mmCIF file of C-alpha atoms and ligand atoms in Angstrom:
data_model
loop_
_atom_site.group_PDB
_atom_site.id
_atom_site.type_symbol
_atom_site.label_atom_id
_atom_site.label_comp_id
_atom_site.label_asym_id
_atom_site.label_seq_id
_atom_site.Cartn_x
_atom_site.Cartn_y
_atom_site.Cartn_z
ATOM 1 C CA UNK A 4 83.637 14.135 15.976
ATOM 2 C CA UNK A 5 85.624 11.585 15.604
ATOM 3 C CA UNK A 6 86.850 10.103 12.299
ATOM 4 C CA UNK A 7 87.420 6.473 10.924
ATOM 5 C CA UNK A 8 90.987 6.365 10.989
ATOM 6 C CA UNK A 9 93.342 6.453 7.518
ATOM 7 C CA UNK A 10 92.625 3.709 5.354
ATOM 8 C CA UNK A 11 95.929 1.515 5.762
ATOM 9 C CA UNK A 12 95.756 -0.344 2.787
ATOM 10 C CA UNK A 13 94.287 1.799 0.123
ATOM 11 C CA UNK A 14 97.088 4.149 -1.610
ATOM 12 C CA UNK A 15 94.201 5.668 -4.155
ATOM 13 C CA UNK A 16 92.118 7.343 -1.158
ATOM 14 C CA UNK A 17 91.502 10.899 -0.743
ATOM 15 C CA UNK A 18 91.899 13.128 2.202
ATOM 16 C CA UNK A 19 88.743 15.797 2.228
ATOM 17 C CA UNK A 20 88.009 18.826 3.787
ATOM 18 C CA UNK A 21 84.802 19.730 4.449
ATOM 19 C CA UNK A 22 84.096 22.937 3.226
ATOM 20 C CA UNK A 23 79.979 24.345 4.032
ATOM 21 C CA UNK A 24 77.143 21.712 5.446
ATOM 22 C CA UNK A 25 73.958 22.796 4.785
ATOM 23 C CA UNK A 26 70.539 21.815 5.644
ATOM 24 C CA UNK A 27 68.665 21.459 2.652
ATOM 25 C CA UNK A 28 65.341 19.449 2.758
ATOM 26 C CA UNK A 29 64.559 17.084 5.404
ATOM 27 C CA UNK A 30 66.858 15.189 6.738
ATOM 28 C CA UNK A 31 68.763 15.981 3.994
ATOM 29 C CA UNK A 32 72.439 17.279 3.840
ATOM 30 C CA UNK A 33 74.382 19.279 1.320
ATOM 31 C CA UNK A 34 78.044 18.933 1.871
ATOM 32 C CA UNK A 35 80.765 21.053 -0.486
ATOM 33 C CA UNK A 36 84.234 19.424 0.673
ATOM 34 C CA UNK A 37 87.635 19.918 -1.289
ATOM 35 C CA UNK A 38 91.110 17.708 -1.473
ATOM 36 C CA UNK A 39 93.154 18.801 2.148
ATOM 37 C CA UNK A 40 96.419 18.808 -0.519
ATOM 38 C CA UNK A 41 94.714 21.343 -2.648
ATOM 39 C CA UNK A 42 94.464 19.755 -5.635
ATOM 40 C CA UNK A 43 91.804 19.362 -7.810
ATOM 41 C CA UNK A 44 89.629 16.532 -7.643
ATOM 42 C CA UNK A 45 90.195 13.448 -10.029
ATOM 43 C CA UNK A 46 88.333 13.995 -13.248
ATOM 44 C CA UNK A 47 84.498 12.611 -13.443
ATOM 45 C CA UNK A 48 81.543 12.188 -15.572
ATOM 46 C CA UNK A 49 77.940 13.107 -14.626
ATOM 47 C CA UNK A 50 76.220 10.183 -12.940
ATOM 48 C CA UNK A 51 80.278 9.407 -10.878
ATOM 49 C CA UNK A 52 79.980 8.821 -7.334
ATOM 50 C CA UNK A 53 82.649 8.872 -4.349
ATOM 51 C CA UNK A 54 82.602 6.234 -1.736
ATOM 52 C CA UNK A 55 83.441 7.975 1.405
ATOM 53 C CA UNK A 56 84.635 6.040 4.502
ATOM 54 C CA UNK A 57 82.102 6.624 7.228
ATOM 55 C CA UNK A 58 83.734 3.880 9.185
ATOM 56 C CA UNK A 59 86.426 1.461 10.045
ATOM 57 C CA UNK A 60 85.885 -0.703 6.867
ATOM 58 C CA UNK A 61 82.892 0.971 5.663
ATOM 59 C CA UNK A 62 82.483 2.987 2.541
ATOM 60 C CA UNK A 63 79.092 4.763 1.340
ATOM 61 C CA UNK A 64 78.677 5.847 -2.040
ATOM 62 C CA UNK A 65 77.109 9.567 -2.751
ATOM 63 C CA UNK A 66 77.328 10.862 -6.729
ATOM 64 C CA UNK A 67 78.590 13.858 -7.249
ATOM 65 C CA UNK A 68 76.369 16.718 -7.822
ATOM 66 C CA UNK A 69 77.547 19.614 -10.493
ATOM 67 C CA UNK A 70 75.439 22.594 -10.463
ATOM 68 C CA UNK A 71 75.620 24.898 -14.206
ATOM 69 C CA UNK A 72 78.386 27.392 -14.787
ATOM 70 C CA UNK A 73 80.327 25.690 -11.881
ATOM 71 C CA UNK A 74 84.177 23.589 -12.179
ATOM 72 C CA UNK A 75 83.990 20.142 -11.044
ATOM 73 C CA UNK A 76 83.128 20.599 -7.506
ATOM 74 C CA UNK A 77 82.536 17.901 -4.745
ATOM 75 C CA UNK A 78 79.516 18.523 -4.125
ATOM 76 C CA UNK A 79 76.838 15.739 -2.542
ATOM 77 C CA UNK A 80 73.653 15.291 -0.710
ATOM 78 C CA UNK A 81 73.042 13.069 1.393
ATOM 79 C CA UNK A 82 69.520 11.640 3.187
ATOM 80 C CA UNK A 83 70.062 10.632 7.084
ATOM 81 C CA UNK A 84 68.859 7.311 7.294
ATOM 82 C CA UNK A 85 67.633 6.774 10.937
ATOM 83 C CA UNK A 86 67.135 2.779 10.984
ATOM 84 C CA UNK A 87 70.904 2.401 8.492
ATOM 85 C CA UNK A 88 74.112 1.473 9.517
ATOM 86 C CA UNK A 89 74.921 4.627 10.741
ATOM 87 C CA UNK A 90 76.912 6.196 7.638
ATOM 88 C CA UNK A 91 74.717 8.041 7.033
ATOM 89 C CA UNK A 92 74.807 9.510 10.503
ATOM 90 C CA UNK A 93 78.233 10.074 10.785
ATOM 91 C CA UNK A 94 77.822 11.942 7.134
ATOM 92 C CA UNK A 95 75.090 14.458 8.672
ATOM 93 C CA UNK A 96 77.252 14.527 11.779
ATOM 94 C CA UNK A 97 80.200 16.807 9.700
ATOM 95 C CA UNK A 98 80.870 19.970 10.016
ATOM 96 C CA UNK A 99 83.249 22.937 7.741
ATOM 97 C CA UNK A 100 87.017 21.377 8.576
ATOM 98 C CA UNK A 101 86.602 18.403 9.836
ATOM 99 C CA UNK A 102 88.415 15.527 7.204
ATOM 100 C CA UNK A 103 86.858 12.929 5.446
ATOM 101 C CA UNK A 104 89.022 9.804 3.186
ATOM 102 C CA UNK A 105 86.797 8.934 -0.180
ATOM 103 C CA UNK A 106 88.260 6.770 -2.786
ATOM 104 C CA UNK A 107 88.257 8.242 -6.402
ATOM 105 C CA UNK A 108 85.461 8.978 -8.445
ATOM 106 C CA UNK A 109 83.716 6.035 -10.181
ATOM 107 C CA UNK A 110 80.698 5.929 -12.512
ATOM 108 C CA UNK A 111 78.263 2.910 -12.849
ATOM 109 C CA UNK A 112 75.697 5.432 -14.043
ATOM 110 C CA UNK A 113 77.266 7.411 -17.139
ATOM 111 C CA UNK A 114 74.883 8.801 -19.825
ATOM 112 C CA UNK A 115 74.632 7.670 -23.543
ATOM 113 C CA UNK A 116 76.960 9.961 -26.269
ATOM 114 C CA UNK A 117 74.272 10.229 -28.514
ATOM 115 C CA UNK A 118 72.172 13.152 -29.699
ATOM 116 C CA UNK A 119 68.458 12.200 -28.419
ATOM 117 C CA UNK A 120 66.308 13.121 -26.078
ATOM 118 C CA UNK A 121 66.849 12.111 -22.470
ATOM 119 C CA UNK A 122 63.827 11.417 -19.648
ATOM 120 C CA UNK A 123 65.717 11.627 -16.087
ATOM 121 C CA UNK A 124 63.477 10.605 -13.432
ATOM 122 C CA UNK A 125 64.398 10.636 -9.743
ATOM 123 C CA UNK A 126 62.860 9.440 -6.684
ATOM 124 C CA UNK A 127 63.547 11.682 -3.600
ATOM 125 C CA UNK A 128 67.699 11.193 -2.787
ATOM 126 C CA UNK A 129 68.162 9.707 -6.357
ATOM 127 C CA UNK A 130 68.038 13.136 -7.933
ATOM 128 C CA UNK A 131 71.774 13.478 -7.359
ATOM 129 C CA UNK A 132 73.222 11.672 -10.211
ATOM 130 C CA UNK A 133 70.419 13.362 -12.624
ATOM 131 C CA UNK A 134 71.279 17.029 -11.584
ATOM 132 C CA UNK A 135 74.778 16.763 -13.143
ATOM 133 C CA UNK A 136 73.232 14.669 -16.174
ATOM 134 C CA UNK A 137 71.069 17.796 -16.918
ATOM 135 C CA UNK A 138 73.963 20.035 -16.307
ATOM 136 C CA UNK A 139 75.787 18.027 -18.888
ATOM 137 C CA UNK A 140 72.916 17.724 -21.371
ATOM 138 C CA UNK A 141 71.546 21.342 -21.073
ATOM 139 C CA UNK A 142 75.340 22.245 -21.783
ATOM 140 C CA UNK A 143 75.478 20.120 -25.006
ATOM 141 C CA UNK A 144 72.037 21.183 -26.115
ATOM 142 C CA UNK A 145 70.368 18.079 -26.197
ATOM 143 C CA UNK A 146 66.753 17.383 -25.029
ATOM 144 C CA UNK A 147 65.679 16.345 -21.540
ATOM 145 C CA UNK A 148 63.259 16.044 -19.126
ATOM 146 C CA UNK A 149 64.147 16.249 -15.270
ATOM 147 C CA UNK A 150 61.111 14.504 -13.016
ATOM 148 C CA UNK A 151 61.390 14.693 -9.855
ATOM 149 C CA UNK A 152 59.483 12.525 -7.069
ATOM 150 C CA UNK A 153 59.115 13.343 -3.822
ATOM 151 C CA UNK A 154 57.361 12.413 -0.323
ATOM 152 C CA UNK A 155 55.689 15.988 -0.173
ATOM 153 C CA UNK A 156 57.279 19.682 -0.351
ATOM 154 C CA UNK A 157 59.681 19.495 2.573
ATOM 155 C CA UNK A 158 61.654 16.527 0.824
ATOM 156 C CA UNK A 159 62.048 17.863 -2.260
ATOM 157 C CA UNK A 160 65.210 18.855 -2.189
ATOM 158 C CA UNK A 161 66.611 20.981 -5.159
ATOM 159 C CA UNK A 162 63.282 21.342 -6.498
ATOM 160 C CA UNK A 163 62.906 24.942 -6.882
ATOM 161 C CA UNK A 164 66.987 25.514 -7.774
ATOM 162 C CA UNK A 165 66.722 23.114 -10.808
ATOM 163 C CA UNK A 166 63.243 24.507 -12.202
ATOM 164 C CA UNK A 167 64.870 28.044 -11.923
ATOM 165 C CA UNK A 168 68.342 26.456 -13.644
ATOM 166 C CA UNK A 169 66.259 24.266 -16.468
ATOM 167 C CA UNK A 170 63.651 26.323 -17.157
ATOM 168 C CA UNK A 171 60.522 24.357 -18.985
ATOM 169 C CA UNK A 172 62.075 21.060 -18.116
ATOM 170 C CA UNK A 173 61.268 20.460 -14.416
ATOM 171 C CA UNK A 174 58.546 18.367 -13.384
ATOM 172 C CA UNK A 175 58.244 18.416 -9.638
ATOM 173 C CA UNK A 176 56.018 15.276 -8.263
ATOM 174 C CA UNK A 177 54.646 15.378 -4.557
ATOM 175 C CA UNK A 178 53.270 11.742 -3.480
ATOM 176 C CA UNK A 179 50.754 13.672 -0.773
ATOM 177 C CA UNK A 180 49.633 16.565 -3.097
ATOM 178 C CA UNK A 181 48.862 13.946 -5.746
ATOM 179 C CA UNK A 182 47.662 10.823 -3.674
ATOM 180 C CA UNK A 183 50.324 8.608 -5.030
ATOM 181 C CA UNK A 184 53.892 8.114 -6.381
ATOM 182 C CA UNK A 185 54.827 8.749 -10.029
ATOM 183 C CA UNK A 186 52.908 6.899 -12.504
ATOM 184 C CA UNK A 187 56.224 5.917 -14.591
ATOM 185 C CA UNK A 188 53.997 4.232 -16.762
ATOM 186 C CA UNK A 189 51.996 6.954 -17.980
ATOM 187 C CA UNK A 190 56.162 8.521 -18.362
ATOM 188 C CA UNK A 191 57.367 5.823 -20.111
ATOM 189 C CA UNK A 192 54.452 5.413 -22.535
ATOM 190 C CA UNK A 193 55.162 9.069 -23.396
ATOM 191 C CA UNK A 194 58.649 8.517 -24.256
ATOM 192 C CA UNK A 195 59.500 9.545 -27.396
ATOM 193 C CA UNK A 196 61.506 6.806 -30.228
ATOM 194 C CA UNK A 197 65.235 7.303 -29.266
ATOM 195 C CA UNK A 198 64.576 8.577 -25.763
ATOM 196 C CA UNK A 199 67.094 7.438 -23.208
ATOM 197 C CA UNK A 200 65.633 6.914 -19.906
ATOM 198 C CA UNK A 201 67.734 7.340 -16.647
ATOM 199 C CA UNK A 202 65.433 6.703 -13.363
ATOM 200 C CA UNK A 203 67.102 6.731 -9.820
ATOM 201 C CA UNK A 204 65.815 6.031 -7.353
ATOM 202 C CA UNK A 205 64.462 3.601 -4.539
ATOM 203 C CA UNK A 206 63.569 -0.017 -6.103
ATOM 204 C CA UNK A 207 59.961 -0.541 -6.373
ATOM 205 C CA UNK A 208 60.647 3.058 -8.617
ATOM 206 C CA UNK A 209 62.640 0.958 -10.737
ATOM 207 C CA UNK A 210 61.206 -2.015 -11.204
ATOM 208 C CA UNK A 211 57.777 0.193 -12.349
ATOM 209 C CA UNK A 212 59.709 2.257 -15.050
ATOM 210 C CA UNK A 213 61.426 -1.184 -16.168
ATOM 211 C CA UNK A 214 57.928 -2.701 -16.226
ATOM 212 C CA UNK A 215 57.023 -0.069 -18.304
ATOM 213 C CA UNK A 216 59.715 -0.420 -19.981
ATOM 214 C CA UNK A 217 59.914 -3.773 -21.289
ATOM 215 C CA UNK A 218 56.174 -3.018 -22.140
ATOM 216 C CA UNK A 219 56.645 -1.365 -24.748
ATOM 217 C CA UNK A 220 59.443 -3.616 -26.255
ATOM 218 C CA UNK A 221 61.694 -0.605 -25.926
ATOM 219 C CA UNK A 222 65.634 -1.442 -26.168
ATOM 220 C CA UNK A 223 67.748 -2.148 -22.669
ATOM 221 C CA UNK A 224 70.324 -0.266 -24.063
ATOM 222 C CA UNK A 225 68.410 3.395 -23.937
ATOM 223 C CA UNK A 226 67.114 2.401 -19.873
ATOM 224 C CA UNK A 227 69.667 3.121 -17.459
ATOM 225 C CA UNK A 228 69.102 2.766 -13.517
ATOM 226 C CA UNK A 229 70.764 3.352 -10.367
ATOM 227 C CA UNK A 230 69.411 2.514 -7.388
ATOM 228 C CA UNK A 231 69.362 4.230 -4.220
ATOM 229 C CA UNK A 232 68.357 2.249 -1.539
ATOM 230 C CA UNK A 233 69.657 0.090 0.941
ATOM 231 C CA UNK A 234 68.491 -3.961 1.010
ATOM 232 C CA UNK A 235 65.905 -4.383 2.923
ATOM 233 C CA UNK A 236 64.516 -7.236 4.595
ATOM 234 C CA UNK A 237 61.437 -8.352 3.848
ATOM 235 C CA UNK A 238 58.200 -9.618 5.649
ATOM 236 C CA UNK A 239 58.333 -13.419 5.489
ATOM 237 C CA UNK A 240 61.485 -13.816 4.841
ATOM 238 C CA UNK A 241 62.537 -17.696 5.282
ATOM 239 C CA UNK A 242 65.616 -19.170 5.940
ATOM 240 C CA UNK A 243 67.624 -20.728 3.224
ATOM 241 C CA UNK A 244 70.408 -23.121 2.365
ATOM 242 C CA UNK A 245 73.617 -22.303 -0.125
ATOM 243 C CA UNK A 246 75.150 -25.478 -1.911
ATOM 244 C CA UNK A 247 78.937 -24.256 -3.235
ATOM 245 C CA UNK A 248 78.972 -26.251 -6.194
ATOM 246 C CA UNK A 249 83.093 -26.524 -6.819
ATOM 247 C CA UNK A 250 83.214 -27.810 -2.658
ATOM 248 C CA UNK A 251 80.077 -29.386 -1.674
ATOM 249 C CA UNK A 252 79.930 -26.692 1.201
ATOM 250 C CA UNK A 253 76.556 -26.014 2.282
ATOM 251 C CA UNK A 254 75.557 -22.705 4.069
ATOM 252 C CA UNK A 255 72.212 -21.676 5.948
ATOM 253 C CA UNK A 256 71.035 -17.881 5.217
ATOM 254 C CA UNK A 257 68.843 -16.662 7.866
ATOM 255 C CA UNK A 258 66.559 -13.683 7.097
ATOM 256 C CA UNK A 259 68.579 -10.393 7.969
ATOM 257 C CA UNK A 260 71.552 -11.867 6.469
ATOM 258 C CA UNK A 261 72.476 -11.662 2.797
ATOM 259 C CA UNK A 262 74.389 -14.681 0.800
ATOM 260 C CA UNK A 263 77.483 -12.324 0.940
ATOM 261 C CA UNK A 264 77.683 -12.134 4.112
ATOM 262 C CA UNK A 265 77.130 -15.731 5.473
ATOM 263 C CA UNK A 266 79.539 -17.032 2.851
ATOM 264 C CA UNK A 267 81.884 -14.334 3.735
ATOM 265 C CA UNK A 268 81.920 -15.349 7.164
ATOM 266 C CA UNK A 269 82.406 -19.169 6.325
ATOM 267 C CA UNK A 270 85.711 -18.366 4.338
ATOM 268 C CA UNK A 271 84.361 -17.997 0.608
ATOM 269 C CA UNK A 272 86.148 -15.459 -1.446
ATOM 270 C CA UNK A 273 83.918 -13.079 -3.412
ATOM 271 C CA UNK A 274 83.966 -10.748 -5.984
ATOM 272 C CA UNK A 275 80.678 -8.156 -4.919
ATOM 273 C CA UNK A 276 80.753 -3.733 -4.740
ATOM 274 C CA UNK A 277 77.800 -2.038 -4.413
ATOM 275 C CA UNK A 278 75.906 -4.884 -2.100
ATOM 276 C CA UNK A 279 72.255 -3.468 -3.221
ATOM 277 C CA UNK A 280 71.744 -5.161 -6.119
ATOM 278 C CA UNK A 281 72.720 -2.458 -8.521
ATOM 279 C CA UNK A 282 76.013 -2.715 -10.174
ATOM 280 C CA UNK A 283 75.956 -6.724 -11.432
ATOM 281 C CA UNK A 284 79.084 -7.701 -9.752
ATOM 282 C CA UNK A 285 78.254 -9.926 -7.635
ATOM 283 C CA UNK A 286 75.992 -11.878 -10.785
ATOM 284 C CA UNK A 287 76.373 -15.682 -10.184
ATOM 285 C CA UNK A 288 75.464 -18.842 -11.757
ATOM 286 C CA UNK A 289 72.410 -20.671 -10.688
ATOM 287 C CA UNK A 290 72.861 -24.410 -10.885
ATOM 288 C CA UNK A 291 70.054 -25.421 -8.903
ATOM 289 C CA UNK A 292 67.077 -24.083 -6.959
ATOM 290 C CA UNK A 293 64.626 -21.013 -7.572
ATOM 291 C CA UNK A 294 66.185 -17.300 -6.771
ATOM 292 C CA UNK A 295 64.158 -14.544 -5.504
ATOM 293 C CA UNK A 296 65.430 -11.691 -7.206
ATOM 294 C CA UNK A 297 65.995 -8.375 -5.681
ATOM 295 C CA UNK A 298 68.411 -6.160 -7.334
ATOM 296 C CA UNK A 299 67.417 -4.101 -10.808
ATOM 297 C CA UNK A 300 70.605 -5.319 -12.966
ATOM 298 C CA UNK A 301 68.402 -8.347 -14.046
ATOM 299 C CA UNK A 302 65.921 -7.856 -17.431
ATOM 300 C CA UNK A 303 62.816 -9.536 -16.568
ATOM 301 C CA UNK A 304 63.938 -12.518 -19.111
ATOM 302 C CA UNK A 305 66.839 -13.506 -17.024
ATOM 303 C CA UNK A 306 64.641 -13.012 -13.624
ATOM 304 C CA UNK A 307 62.051 -15.654 -15.285
ATOM 305 C CA UNK A 308 65.364 -17.829 -16.469
ATOM 306 C CA UNK A 309 66.487 -18.257 -13.027
ATOM 307 C CA UNK A 310 69.924 -19.148 -13.753
ATOM 308 C CA UNK A 311 71.720 -16.519 -12.566
ATOM 309 C CA UNK A 312 71.591 -14.901 -8.782
ATOM 310 C CA UNK A 313 72.593 -11.608 -7.285
ATOM 311 C CA UNK A 314 74.310 -12.709 -3.668
ATOM 312 C CA UNK A 315 74.229 -9.368 -2.284
ATOM 313 C CA UNK A 316 70.785 -8.796 -1.891
ATOM 314 C CA UNK A 317 68.556 -12.214 -3.657
ATOM 315 C CA UNK A 318 67.494 -14.619 -1.565
ATOM 316 C CA UNK A 319 65.607 -17.937 -2.413
ATOM 317 C CA UNK A 320 61.916 -19.375 -3.091
ATOM 318 C CA UNK A 321 63.700 -22.817 -2.501
ATOM 319 C CA UNK A 322 64.930 -24.782 0.225
ATOM 320 C CA UNK A 323 68.093 -25.097 -1.650
ATOM 321 C CA UNK A 324 69.954 -23.148 -4.175
ATOM 322 C CA UNK A 325 73.041 -24.269 -5.557
ATOM 323 C CA UNK A 326 75.383 -21.958 -7.295
ATOM 324 C CA UNK A 327 78.616 -21.969 -9.574
ATOM 325 C CA UNK A 328 80.883 -20.903 -7.562
HETATM 326 S S1 LIG B 23 77.362 -6.060 -5.249
HETATM 327 FE FE1 LIG B 23 76.626 -5.029 -7.106
HETATM 328 S S2 LIG B 23 74.788 -6.259 -7.166
HETATM 329 FE FE2 LIG B 23 76.031 -7.439 -5.863
#
């Protein structure tokens, strides 16, 4: 297969070689890789990810999976997104011996360093960072529960293995058997005081969990999320205008395009990272207009205030937004 070229301006990039590529669920493939130069992967902590170059200028993030008893390994699991931009299909096409570039490990979803219980909630392929967290929590003797939600048995990657590795700590929820999605509100209602919650999955799951957390008025500092979903266009999306406060320039953002895409193509310099409403780096002040929030960063109170927006995913409910740029 063809590989993207070496990232010319990225001296940090690591060349990795695929050791194994294994189908573990529908349509999920596990890849184990190692640095081509024989060195160890730079140190990383539970919840860390690598960004792999899947095309020239395109990098996809995949969480590193560490299982109990193994040294730091470059193990990832990739769900093939047939309607996506092609990055997951590229990763699914890799076979042993193929080489790929990655940026050094980075962690935007780190475990707290306390001693209290942890509740790990995974939706689909969102379980990958939580596996590494469970491994670390078990090694440190911390109390934890790992709840895995999947559409059906065929999609439940790692479920049996994790139940064996962490006896008595893993709960599997299958939507087709239960007749609906994981009841996250009940999980949060049962959480003991002092529990830290880690939720990784699609946006509706994160939003439902955050709403249940807020309803109990529990501390924001004990609620941790990572989004595992590409931003989606939503039915009824309308074009809207964005005004740049510092220059007065006005751009029109059509359905299917993000504010970042439109502003960048108009020559506006922006700072961003995840492009899925998860990391918070693109957060921008709103001076006028009403944001349509689609991130998982802002709290309910911040959403209500309407003075901040994540321009990688969020849109507008008003005809124009004036941004503090
Ligand atoms: S770039 Fe990460 S939230 Fe927008």
